[in-house]
Coordinates of C-alpha atoms and ligand atoms in Angstrom, one line a residue:
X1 CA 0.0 0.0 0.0
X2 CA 1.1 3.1 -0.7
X3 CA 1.3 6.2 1.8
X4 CA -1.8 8.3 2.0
X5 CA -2.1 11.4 -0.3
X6 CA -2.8 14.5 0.2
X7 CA -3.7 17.0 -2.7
X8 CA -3.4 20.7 -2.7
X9 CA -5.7 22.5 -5.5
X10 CA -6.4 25.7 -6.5
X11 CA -6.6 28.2 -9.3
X12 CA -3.4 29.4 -10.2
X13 CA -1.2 31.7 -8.0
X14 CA -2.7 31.4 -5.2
X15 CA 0.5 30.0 -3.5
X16 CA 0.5 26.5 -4.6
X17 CA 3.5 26.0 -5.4
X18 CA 4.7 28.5 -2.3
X19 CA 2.9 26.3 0.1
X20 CA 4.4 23.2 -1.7
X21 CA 8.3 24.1 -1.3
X22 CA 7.2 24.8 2.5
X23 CA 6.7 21.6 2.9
X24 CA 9.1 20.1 1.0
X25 CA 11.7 22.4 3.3
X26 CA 13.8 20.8 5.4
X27 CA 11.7 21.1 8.7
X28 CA 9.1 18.8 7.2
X29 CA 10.3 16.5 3.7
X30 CA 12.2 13.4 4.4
X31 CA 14.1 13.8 1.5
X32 CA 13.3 11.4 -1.7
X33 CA 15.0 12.4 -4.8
X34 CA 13.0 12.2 -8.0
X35 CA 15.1 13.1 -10.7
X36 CA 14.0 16.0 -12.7
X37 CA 13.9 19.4 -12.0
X38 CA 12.1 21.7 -9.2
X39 CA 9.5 22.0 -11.7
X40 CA 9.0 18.3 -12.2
X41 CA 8.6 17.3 -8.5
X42 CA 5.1 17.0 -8.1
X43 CA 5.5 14.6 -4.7
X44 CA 6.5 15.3 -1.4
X45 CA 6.9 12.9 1.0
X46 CA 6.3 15.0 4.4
X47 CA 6.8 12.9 8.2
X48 CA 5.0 15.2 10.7
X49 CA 3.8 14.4 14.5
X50 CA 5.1 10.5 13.5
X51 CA 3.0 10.0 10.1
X52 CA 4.1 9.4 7.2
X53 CA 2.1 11.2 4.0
X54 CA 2.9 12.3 0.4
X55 CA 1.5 15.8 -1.0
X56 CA 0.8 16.2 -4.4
X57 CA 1.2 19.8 -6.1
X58 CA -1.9 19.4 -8.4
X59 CA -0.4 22.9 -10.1
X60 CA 2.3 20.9 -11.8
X61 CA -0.8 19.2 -13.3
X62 CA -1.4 22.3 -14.8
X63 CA 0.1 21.7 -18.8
X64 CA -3.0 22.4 -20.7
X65 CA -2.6 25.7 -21.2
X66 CA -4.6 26.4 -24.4
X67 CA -7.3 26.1 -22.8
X68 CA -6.9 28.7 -19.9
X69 CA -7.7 28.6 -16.6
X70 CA -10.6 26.0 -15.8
X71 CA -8.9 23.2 -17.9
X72 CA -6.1 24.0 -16.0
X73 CA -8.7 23.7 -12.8
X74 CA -10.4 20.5 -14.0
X75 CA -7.4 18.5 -14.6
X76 CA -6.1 19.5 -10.8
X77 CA -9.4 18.4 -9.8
X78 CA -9.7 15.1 -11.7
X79 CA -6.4 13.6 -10.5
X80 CA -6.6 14.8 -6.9
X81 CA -10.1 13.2 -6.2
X82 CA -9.4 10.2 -7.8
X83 CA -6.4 9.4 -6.0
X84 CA -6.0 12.0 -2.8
X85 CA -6.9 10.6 0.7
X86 CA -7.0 14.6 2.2
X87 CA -7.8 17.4 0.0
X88 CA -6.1 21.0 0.8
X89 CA -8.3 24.1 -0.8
X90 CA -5.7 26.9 -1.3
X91 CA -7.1 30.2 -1.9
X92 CA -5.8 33.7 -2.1
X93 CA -7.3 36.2 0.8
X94 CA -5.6 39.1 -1.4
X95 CA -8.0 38.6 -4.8
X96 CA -11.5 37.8 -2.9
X97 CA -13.3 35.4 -3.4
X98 CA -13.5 34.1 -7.3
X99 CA -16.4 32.1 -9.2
X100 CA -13.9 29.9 -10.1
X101 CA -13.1 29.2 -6.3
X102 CA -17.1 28.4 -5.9
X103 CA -16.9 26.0 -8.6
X104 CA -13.7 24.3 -6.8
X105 CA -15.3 24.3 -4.0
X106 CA -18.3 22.7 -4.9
X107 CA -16.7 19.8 -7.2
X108 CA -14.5 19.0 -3.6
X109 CA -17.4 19.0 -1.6
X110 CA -18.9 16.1 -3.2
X111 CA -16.4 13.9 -3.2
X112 CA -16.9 13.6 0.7
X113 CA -13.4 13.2 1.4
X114 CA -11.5 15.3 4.5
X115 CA -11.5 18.5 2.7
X116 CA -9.5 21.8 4.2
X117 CA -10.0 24.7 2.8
X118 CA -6.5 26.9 3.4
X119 CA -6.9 30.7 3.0
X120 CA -3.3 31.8 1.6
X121 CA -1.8 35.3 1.7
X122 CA -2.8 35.8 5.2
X123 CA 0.3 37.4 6.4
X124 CA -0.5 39.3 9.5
X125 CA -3.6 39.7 11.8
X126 CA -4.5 42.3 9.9
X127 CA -5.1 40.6 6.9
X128 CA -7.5 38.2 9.2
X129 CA -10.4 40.3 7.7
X130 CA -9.8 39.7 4.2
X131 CA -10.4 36.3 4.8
X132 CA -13.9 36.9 5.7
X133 CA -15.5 36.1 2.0
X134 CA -14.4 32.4 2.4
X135 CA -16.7 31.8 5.0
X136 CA -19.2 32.0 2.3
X137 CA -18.4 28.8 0.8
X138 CA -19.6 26.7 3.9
X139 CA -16.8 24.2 4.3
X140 CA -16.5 23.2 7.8
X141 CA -12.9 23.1 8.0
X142 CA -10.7 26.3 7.4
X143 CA -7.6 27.8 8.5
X144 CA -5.8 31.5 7.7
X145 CA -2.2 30.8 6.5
X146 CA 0.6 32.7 5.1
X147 CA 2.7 30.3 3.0
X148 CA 5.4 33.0 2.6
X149 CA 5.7 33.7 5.6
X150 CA 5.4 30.4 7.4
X151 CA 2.5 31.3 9.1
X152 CA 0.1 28.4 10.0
X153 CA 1.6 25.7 8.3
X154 CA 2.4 23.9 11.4
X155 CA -1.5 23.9 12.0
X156 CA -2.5 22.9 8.4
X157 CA -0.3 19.5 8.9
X158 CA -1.7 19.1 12.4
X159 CA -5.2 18.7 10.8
X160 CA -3.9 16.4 7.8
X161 CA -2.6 14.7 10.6
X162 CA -5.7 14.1 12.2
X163 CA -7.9 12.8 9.3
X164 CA -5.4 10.5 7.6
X165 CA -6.9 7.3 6.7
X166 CA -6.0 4.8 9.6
X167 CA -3.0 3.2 8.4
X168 CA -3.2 -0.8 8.3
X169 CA -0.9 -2.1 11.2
X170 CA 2.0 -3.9 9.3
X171 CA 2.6 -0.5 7.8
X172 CA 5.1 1.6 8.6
X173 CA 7.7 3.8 7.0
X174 CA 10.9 0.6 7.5
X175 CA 8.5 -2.0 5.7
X176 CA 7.9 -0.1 2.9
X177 CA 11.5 -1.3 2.1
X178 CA 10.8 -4.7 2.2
X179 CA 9.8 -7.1 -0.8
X180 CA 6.2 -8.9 -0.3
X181 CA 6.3 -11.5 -2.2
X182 CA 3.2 -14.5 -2.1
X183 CA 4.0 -17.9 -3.2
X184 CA 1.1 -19.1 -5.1
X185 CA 0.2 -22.3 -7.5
X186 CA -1.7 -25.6 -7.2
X187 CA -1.3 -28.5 -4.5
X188 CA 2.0 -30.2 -4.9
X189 CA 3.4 -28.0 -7.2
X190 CA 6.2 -28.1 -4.8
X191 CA 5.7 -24.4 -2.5
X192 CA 6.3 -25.6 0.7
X193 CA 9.4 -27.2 -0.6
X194 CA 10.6 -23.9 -1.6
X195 CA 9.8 -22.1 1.0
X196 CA 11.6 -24.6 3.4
X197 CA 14.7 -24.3 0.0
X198 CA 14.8 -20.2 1.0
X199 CA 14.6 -20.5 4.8
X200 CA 17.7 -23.0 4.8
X201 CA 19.9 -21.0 1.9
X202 CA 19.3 -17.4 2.9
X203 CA 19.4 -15.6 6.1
X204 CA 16.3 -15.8 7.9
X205 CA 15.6 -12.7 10.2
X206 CA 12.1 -13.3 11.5
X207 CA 11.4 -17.1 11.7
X208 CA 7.5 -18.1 11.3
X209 CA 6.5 -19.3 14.6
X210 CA 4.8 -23.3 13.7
X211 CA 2.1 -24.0 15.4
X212 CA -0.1 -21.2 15.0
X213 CA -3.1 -22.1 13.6
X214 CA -5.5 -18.6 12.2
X215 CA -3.2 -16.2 11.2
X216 CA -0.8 -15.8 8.5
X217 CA 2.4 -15.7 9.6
X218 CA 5.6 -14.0 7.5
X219 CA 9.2 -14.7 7.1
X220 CA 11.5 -11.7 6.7
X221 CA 14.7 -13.1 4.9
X222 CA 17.6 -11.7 3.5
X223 CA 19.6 -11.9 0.1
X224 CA 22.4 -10.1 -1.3
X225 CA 21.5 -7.0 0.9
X226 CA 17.2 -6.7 0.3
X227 CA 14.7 -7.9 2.2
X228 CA 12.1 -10.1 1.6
X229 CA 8.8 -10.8 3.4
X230 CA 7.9 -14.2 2.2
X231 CA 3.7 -13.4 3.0
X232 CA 1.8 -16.1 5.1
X233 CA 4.7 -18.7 5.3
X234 CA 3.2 -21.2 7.9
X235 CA 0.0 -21.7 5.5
X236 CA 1.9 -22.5 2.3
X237 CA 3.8 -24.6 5.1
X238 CA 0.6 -26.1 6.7
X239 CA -1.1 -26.9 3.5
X240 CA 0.1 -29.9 3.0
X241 CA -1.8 -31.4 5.8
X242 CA -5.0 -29.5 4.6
X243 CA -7.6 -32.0 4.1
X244 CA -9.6 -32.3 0.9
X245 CA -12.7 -30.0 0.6
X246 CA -10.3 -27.4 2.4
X247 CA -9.3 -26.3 -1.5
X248 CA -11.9 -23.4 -1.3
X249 CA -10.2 -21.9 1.5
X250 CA -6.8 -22.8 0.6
X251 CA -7.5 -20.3 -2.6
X252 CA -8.8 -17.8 -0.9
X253 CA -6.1 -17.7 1.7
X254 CA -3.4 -17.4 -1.8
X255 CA -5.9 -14.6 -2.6
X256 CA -5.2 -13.2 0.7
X257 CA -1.4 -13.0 0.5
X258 CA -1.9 -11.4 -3.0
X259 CA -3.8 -8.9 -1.3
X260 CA -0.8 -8.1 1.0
X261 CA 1.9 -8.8 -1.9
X262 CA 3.8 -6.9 -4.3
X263 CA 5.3 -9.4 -6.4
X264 CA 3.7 -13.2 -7.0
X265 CA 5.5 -16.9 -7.5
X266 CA 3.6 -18.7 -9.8
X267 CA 5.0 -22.2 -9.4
X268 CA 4.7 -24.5 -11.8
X269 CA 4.9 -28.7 -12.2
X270 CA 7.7 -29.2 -14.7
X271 CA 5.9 -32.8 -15.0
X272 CA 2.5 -31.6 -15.8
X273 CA 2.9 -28.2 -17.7
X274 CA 0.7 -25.3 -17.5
X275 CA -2.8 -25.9 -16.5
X276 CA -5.7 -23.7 -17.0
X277 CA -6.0 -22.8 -12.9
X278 CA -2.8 -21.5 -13.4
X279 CA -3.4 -19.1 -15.8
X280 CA -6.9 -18.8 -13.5
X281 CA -4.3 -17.7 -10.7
X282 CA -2.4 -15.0 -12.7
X283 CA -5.3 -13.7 -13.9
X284 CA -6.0 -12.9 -9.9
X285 CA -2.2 -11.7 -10.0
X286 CA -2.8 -9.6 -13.5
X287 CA -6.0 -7.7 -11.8
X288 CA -3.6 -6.7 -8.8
X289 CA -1.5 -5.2 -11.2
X290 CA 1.5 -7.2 -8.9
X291 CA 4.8 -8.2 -10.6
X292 CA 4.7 -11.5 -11.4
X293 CA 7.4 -14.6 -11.2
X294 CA 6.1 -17.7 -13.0
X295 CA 8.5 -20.5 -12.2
X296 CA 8.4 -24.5 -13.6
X297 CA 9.8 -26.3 -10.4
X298 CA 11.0 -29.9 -10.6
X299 CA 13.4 -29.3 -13.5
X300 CA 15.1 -31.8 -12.0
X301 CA 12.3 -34.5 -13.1
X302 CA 13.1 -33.6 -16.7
X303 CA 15.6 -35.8 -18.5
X304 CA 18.2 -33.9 -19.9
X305 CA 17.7 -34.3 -23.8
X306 CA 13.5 -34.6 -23.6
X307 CA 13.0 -30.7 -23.9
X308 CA 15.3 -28.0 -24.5
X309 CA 15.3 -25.2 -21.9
X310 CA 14.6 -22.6 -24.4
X311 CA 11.9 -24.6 -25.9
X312 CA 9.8 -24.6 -22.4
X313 CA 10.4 -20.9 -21.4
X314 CA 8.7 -19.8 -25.1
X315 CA 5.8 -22.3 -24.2
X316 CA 5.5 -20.4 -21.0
X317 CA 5.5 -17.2 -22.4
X318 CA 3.3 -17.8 -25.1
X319 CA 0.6 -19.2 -22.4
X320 CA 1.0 -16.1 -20.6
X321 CA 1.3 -13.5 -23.1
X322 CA -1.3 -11.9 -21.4
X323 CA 1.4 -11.0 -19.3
X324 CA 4.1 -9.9 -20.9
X325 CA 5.9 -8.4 -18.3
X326 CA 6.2 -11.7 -16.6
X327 CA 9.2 -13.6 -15.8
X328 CA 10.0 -17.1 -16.3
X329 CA 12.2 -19.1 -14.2
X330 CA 13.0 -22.8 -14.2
X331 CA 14.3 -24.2 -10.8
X332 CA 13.9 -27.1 -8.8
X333 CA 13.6 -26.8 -5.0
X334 CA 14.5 -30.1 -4.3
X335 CA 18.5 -30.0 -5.6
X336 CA 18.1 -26.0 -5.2
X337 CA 19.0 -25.6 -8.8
X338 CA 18.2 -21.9 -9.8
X339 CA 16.1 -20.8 -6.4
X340 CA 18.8 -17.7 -5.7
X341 CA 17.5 -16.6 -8.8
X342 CA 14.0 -15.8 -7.7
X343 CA 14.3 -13.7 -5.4
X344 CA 17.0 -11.8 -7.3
X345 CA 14.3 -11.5 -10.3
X346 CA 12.2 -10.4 -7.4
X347 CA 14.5 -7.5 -6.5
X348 CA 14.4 -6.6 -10.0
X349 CA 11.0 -6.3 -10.4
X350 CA 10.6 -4.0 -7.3
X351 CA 13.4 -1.5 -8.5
X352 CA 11.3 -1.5 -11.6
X353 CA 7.9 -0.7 -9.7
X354 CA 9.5 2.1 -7.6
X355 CA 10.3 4.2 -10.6
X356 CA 9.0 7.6 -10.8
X357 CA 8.8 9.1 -14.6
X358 CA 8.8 12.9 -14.1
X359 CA 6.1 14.7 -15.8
X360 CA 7.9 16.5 -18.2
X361 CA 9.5 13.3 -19.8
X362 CA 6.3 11.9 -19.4
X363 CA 5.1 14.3 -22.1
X364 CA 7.8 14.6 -23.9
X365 CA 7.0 10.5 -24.7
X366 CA 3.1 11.4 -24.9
X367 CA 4.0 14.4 -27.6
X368 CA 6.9 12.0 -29.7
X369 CA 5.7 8.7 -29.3
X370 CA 1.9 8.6 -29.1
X371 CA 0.8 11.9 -30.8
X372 CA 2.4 10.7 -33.9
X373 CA 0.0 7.8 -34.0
X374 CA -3.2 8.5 -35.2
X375 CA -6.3 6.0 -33.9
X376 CA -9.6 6.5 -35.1
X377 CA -13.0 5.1 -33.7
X378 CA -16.3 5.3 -34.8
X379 CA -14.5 8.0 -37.2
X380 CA -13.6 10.0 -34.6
X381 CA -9.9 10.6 -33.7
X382 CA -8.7 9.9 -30.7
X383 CA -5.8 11.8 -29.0
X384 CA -3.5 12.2 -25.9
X385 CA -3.5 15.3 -24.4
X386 CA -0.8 14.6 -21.9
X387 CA 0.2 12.2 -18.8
X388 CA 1.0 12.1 -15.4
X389 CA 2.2 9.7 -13.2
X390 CA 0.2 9.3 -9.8
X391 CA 1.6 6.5 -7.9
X392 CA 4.8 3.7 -8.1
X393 CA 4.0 0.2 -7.0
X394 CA 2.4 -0.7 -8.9
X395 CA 3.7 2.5 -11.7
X396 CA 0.5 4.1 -12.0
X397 CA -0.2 7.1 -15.0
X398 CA -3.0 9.3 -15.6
X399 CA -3.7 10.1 -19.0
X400 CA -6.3 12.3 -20.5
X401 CA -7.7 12.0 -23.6
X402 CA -9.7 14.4 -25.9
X403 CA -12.6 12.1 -25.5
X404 CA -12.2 9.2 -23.3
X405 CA -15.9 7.2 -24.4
X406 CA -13.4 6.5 -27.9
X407 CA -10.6 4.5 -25.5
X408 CA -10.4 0.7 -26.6
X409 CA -8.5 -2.0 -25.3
X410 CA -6.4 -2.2 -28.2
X411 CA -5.3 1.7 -27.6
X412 CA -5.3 0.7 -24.1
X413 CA -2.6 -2.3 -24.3
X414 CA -0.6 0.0 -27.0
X415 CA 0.4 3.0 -24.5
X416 CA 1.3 0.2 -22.2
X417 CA 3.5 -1.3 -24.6
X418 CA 4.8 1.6 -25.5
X419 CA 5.9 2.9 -22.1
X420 CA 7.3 -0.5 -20.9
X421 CA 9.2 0.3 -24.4
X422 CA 10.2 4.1 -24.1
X423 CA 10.9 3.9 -20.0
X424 CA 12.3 0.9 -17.9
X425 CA 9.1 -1.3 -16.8
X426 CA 9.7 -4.1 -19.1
X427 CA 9.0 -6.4 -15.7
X428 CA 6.6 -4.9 -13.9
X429 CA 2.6 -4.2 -14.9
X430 CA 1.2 -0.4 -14.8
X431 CA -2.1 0.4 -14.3
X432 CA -3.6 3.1 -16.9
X433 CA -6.3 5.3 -15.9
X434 CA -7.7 7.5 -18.5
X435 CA -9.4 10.7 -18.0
X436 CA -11.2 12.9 -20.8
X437 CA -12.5 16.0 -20.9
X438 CA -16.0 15.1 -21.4
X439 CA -15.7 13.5 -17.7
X440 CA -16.4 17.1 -16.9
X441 CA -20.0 18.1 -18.4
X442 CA -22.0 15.9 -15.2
X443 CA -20.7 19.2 -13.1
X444 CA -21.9 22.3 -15.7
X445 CA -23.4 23.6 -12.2
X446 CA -21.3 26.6 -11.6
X447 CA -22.4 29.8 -12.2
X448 CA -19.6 30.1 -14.6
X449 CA -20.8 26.9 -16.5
X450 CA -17.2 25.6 -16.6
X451 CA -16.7 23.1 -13.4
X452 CA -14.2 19.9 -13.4
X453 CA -15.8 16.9 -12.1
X454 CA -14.9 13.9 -12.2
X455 CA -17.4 10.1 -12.6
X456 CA -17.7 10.0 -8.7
Ligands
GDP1 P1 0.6 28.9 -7.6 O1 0.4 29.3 -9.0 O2 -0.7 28.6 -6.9 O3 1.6 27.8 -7.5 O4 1.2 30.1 -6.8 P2 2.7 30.5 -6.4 O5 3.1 29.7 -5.3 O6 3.5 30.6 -7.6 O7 2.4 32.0 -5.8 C1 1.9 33.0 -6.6 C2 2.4 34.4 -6.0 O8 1.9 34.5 -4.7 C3 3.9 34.4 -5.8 O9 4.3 35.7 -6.2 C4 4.1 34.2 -4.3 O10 5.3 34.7 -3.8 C5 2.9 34.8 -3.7 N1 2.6 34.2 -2.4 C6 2.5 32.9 -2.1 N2 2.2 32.7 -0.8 C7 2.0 34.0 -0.3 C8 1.7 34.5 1.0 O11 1.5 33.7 2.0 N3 1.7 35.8 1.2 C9 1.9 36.7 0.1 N4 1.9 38.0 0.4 N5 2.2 36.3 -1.1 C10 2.3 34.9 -1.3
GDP2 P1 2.9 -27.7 -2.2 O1 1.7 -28.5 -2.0 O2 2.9 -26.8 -3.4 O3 3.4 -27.0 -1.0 O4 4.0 -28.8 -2.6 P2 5.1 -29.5 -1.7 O5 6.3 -28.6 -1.5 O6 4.5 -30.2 -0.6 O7 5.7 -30.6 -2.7 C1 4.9 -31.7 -3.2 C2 5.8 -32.9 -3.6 O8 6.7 -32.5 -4.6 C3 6.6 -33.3 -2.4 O9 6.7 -34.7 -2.4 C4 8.0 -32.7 -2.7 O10 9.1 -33.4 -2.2 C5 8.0 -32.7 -4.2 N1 8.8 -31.7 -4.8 C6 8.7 -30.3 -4.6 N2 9.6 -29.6 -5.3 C7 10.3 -30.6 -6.0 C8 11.4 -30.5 -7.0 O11 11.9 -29.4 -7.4 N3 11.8 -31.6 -7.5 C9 11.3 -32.8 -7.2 N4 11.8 -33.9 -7.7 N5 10.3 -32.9 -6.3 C10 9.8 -31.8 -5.7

C-alpha cells in the first residue's frame, strides 16, 4: 500500500507552489529524490507528528494551457479526487473570493473526502479580515495561513494529521522497504518445498513461529543486501496437511497474500505443464496489477535431452502473453538448482515498480511517441493530451484524452507497450487510468458553467 495522499488545489497563483516548497523544506520532507527538476517534483513525501504522507502539487498538473484557466482547474481536480486521501483548498485572501473558487469548492465538496479549505496570503492579523469572503463557501474546515511567511503551516499538517486514513498495522515507513512477495500455485506444485529451500539457503531474520493455527504468519529473509517478506509462510507450510474440501479456503487464503503482496510466484509442475487454474491464478495476480514470477519447479524431473530449456520458457511465455511483463524461471527446490535466482528476479522487479517518470518526460514521450499515431474510432480521432504519473508500486499514470468514451483496449494495451518500451518497466505491470474532458460536463453547475468533475 502506498502512503496516503494529500492533494493541494487551486486556481493558479494562489501560492501553490509556495505552500508546496514549504513543505518540502527541510523542517518537514524526508528527502526522496525524483530526478528532474524543481519543476517536475510534483511529490512530497512530508513525516509530521510521526505520520508518514505524500502531498501532491496538483499545479504541476497544470500543462493544458490552451485552454486557460478551468482546464487547468479541472485537470487539478480530476487527479486529486481520484487518487487524494486529504484534500487542501488553497485560496488567495488578497484577490477575494472568485467564481472559479465556488466552482472548486463545490466539485471538492462532493467527493466527501477530508477537505480543508486553506486561505493563503494571510500574512498578518491584519489581513485576518480579508479572509472573511471564504466563509461563504460553507466548508466546515478552514484555516488563515501565510505560506510565505510560514504562518500556519504547522496547524494545516496538524489537521492532515488528524484525518489520515487509519494506516493498516504492518505499515510503517521501514516495511515499505521490504519485498512482499506471495507464493502461489496448485497442490504439490512443490511451495512448501521452496519455501523450506529459501529458509535454509538465505538468512532468515524473522522465523514463522509453527504451530499457529488462524493467522498468516511472514518470514523476513535476506539476500544479497534486500529484504524479503515471504507473505503467510506457515500456511503455504501447513497446506500440506489441509484436508480435501479445504481447497476453497486454501485459494482464498493465496488470494489473501496477493492482497498483501507486491510481487507473485507462480510455481509450476515441470511434469505436468501449464494448467488452465494456473493461468486462472495469474489472472488474480494480473488484476492486482503485482509483478509476477512464473516459475516451472521440478526441472530436475526432466531428462536432460527430452526438452530443450529454451523450448519450455517460449511455451511459457506464449501461455502467458497476457502477461508480458512476466518472468519465467525454471528451478527445482528439491537440488536448489536456480532458487537464488527468484528472489534476485524479485528484486528486479521491485526496482522496476518504484520508478517515478517525471512529468515532463512523461510528455515529452506522450508528444513523440503517441501523438504521432493517429487511432480512429467510430471515425472519430482519438488523442492524448498529456500524462502524469500518480503512484509507483504498482507505476500508475494518468492520461487524458480528448474524448475518453473513444478509448479501446487495443489503444489501451498500446500505450502500455509503448511505455514498458520508451521507460524501464519491461517487468513490472502499470495500471492506466484515462481521463477525458467530457468527464467534466455531469458538473456544468457553476455559475460560470465551466466546473471539473470527475465520474464520482
Ligand atoms: P501557484 O500558482 O498557486 O503555485 O502560486 P505561487 O506559489 O507561484 O504563488 C503566486 C504568488 O503569490 C507568488 O508571487 C508568491 O510569492 C505569492 N505568495 C504565495 N504565498 C504567499 C503568502 O503567503 N503571502 C503573500 N503575500 N504572497 C504569497
Ligand atoms: P505444495 O503443495 O505446493 O506445497 O508442494 P510440496 O512442497 O508439498 O511438494 C509436493 C511434492 O513434490 C513433495 O513430495 C515434494 O518433495 C516434491 N517436490 C517439490 N519440489 C520438487 C522439485 O523441485 N523436484 C522434485 N523432484 N520434487 C519436488
Amino acid at each position: 500500500m502506498a502512503r496516503p495522499l494529500v492533494a493541494l488545489i487551486g486556481r493558479p497563483n494562489v501560492g501553490k507552489s509556495t505552500l508546496f516548497n514549504r513543505f518540502l523544506g527541510n523542517r518537514f520532507a524526508i528527502t526522496e529524490d525524483i530526478p528532474g527538476t524543481t519543476r517536475d517534483r510534483l511529490y512530497a513525501d512530508v513525516e509530521w507528528a510521526d505520520h508518514s504522507f505524500t502531498i501532491v502539487d496538483t499545479g504541476g498538473l497544470d500543462l493544458d494551457t490552451e485552454s486557460g484557466i478551468p482546464a487547468a482547474v479541472r485537470t487539478q481536480a480530476l487527479v486529486a479526487l481520484d487518487q487524494a486521501d486529504i484534500l487542501l483548498f488553497l485560496v488567495d485572501a488578497s484577490s477575494g473570493l472568485t467564481p472559479v473558487d465556488t466552482d472548486i469548492a463545490s466539485i471538492l465538496r462532493r467527493t466527501r473526502k477530508p477537505l480543508l479549505l486553506l486561505i493563503n496570503k494571510v500574512d498578518n492579523i491584519k489581513r485576518e479580515l480579508d479572509a472573511s469572503d471564504f466563509y461563504q463557501l460553507g466548508l466546515p474546515a478552514v484555516l488563515t495561513i501565510s505560506a510565505y511567511h510560514d504562518r500556519g503551516v504547522a496547524d494545516a499538517l496538524d489537521w492532515i494529521v488528524d484525518h489520515l486514513p487509519p494506516a493498516s498495522s504492518e505499515e510503517d515507513s521501514q516495511q515499505s522497504e521490504e519485498i512482499r512477495i506471495a507464493i502461489v500455485g496448485r497442490p504439490n506444485v512443490g511451495k512448501s518445498s521452496l519455501v523450506n529451500r529459501l529458509l535454509k539457503e538465505e538468512r532468515v531474520i524473522v522465523s514463522p513461529t509453527p504451530g499457529t493455527t488462524r493467522d498468516a504468519i511472514d518470514t523476513i529473509l535476506e539476500q544479497g543486501g534486500r529484504r524479503f517478506r515471504l507473505i503467510d509462510t506457515a500456511g503455504i507450510r501447513r497446506r500440506g496437511r489441509i484436508e480435501a474440501g479445504a481447497e476453497q479456503y486454501s485459494v482464498f487464503r493465496a488470494l489473501q497474500a496477493l492482497d498483501r503482496a507486491d510481487i507473485a510466484i507462480l510455481l509450476l509442475d515441470a511434469t505436468e505443464g501449464v494448467a488452465d487454474s494456473d493461468l486462472h491464478i495469474a489472472s488474480y495476480v494480473q488484476q492486482r496489477t503485482l509483478g509476477l514470477i512464473t516459475v516451472m519447479n521440478k526441472w530436475d524431473l526432466i531428462p536432460r535431452d527430452a526438452v530443450a530449456a529454451t523450448d519450455t520458457l517460449q511455451h511459457i511465455r506464449q501461455r502467458f502473453d497476457f502477461a508480458p511483463y512476466a518472468s519465467v524461471l525454471l528451478s527445482s527446490a528439491a537440488t536448489g538448482f536456480h532458487v537464488n535466482h527468484i528472489l534476485e528476479e524479485a528484486a528486479h522487479i521491485w526496482d522496476q515498480r518504484q520508478q517515478r517518470i517525471p512529468t515532463a518526460q512523461l510528455n515529452a514521450f506522450v508528444h513523440d511517441e503517441l501523438q504521432r499515431h493517429q487511432f480512429l474510432r467510430r471515425g472519430r480521432l482519438l488523442k492524448t493530451l498529456y500524462a502524469t504519473q500518480v503512484d509507483i508500486n504498482p507505476p500508475t499514470f494518468v492520461f487524458f484524452l480528448n474524448d475518453s468514451s473513444l478509448i479501446h483496449f487495443s489503444y489501451r494495451r498500446f500505450i502500455e507497450n509503448e511505455l514498458r518500451r520508451h521507460f524501464t518497466f519491461s517487468a513490472t505491470p502499470l495500471r492506466l487510468i484515462f481521463r477525458g474532458r467530457e468527464d467534466s460536463s455531469e458538473a456544468k453547475s457553476g455559475p460560470a458553467g465551466h466546473g471539473a468533475a470527475s465520474r464520482h
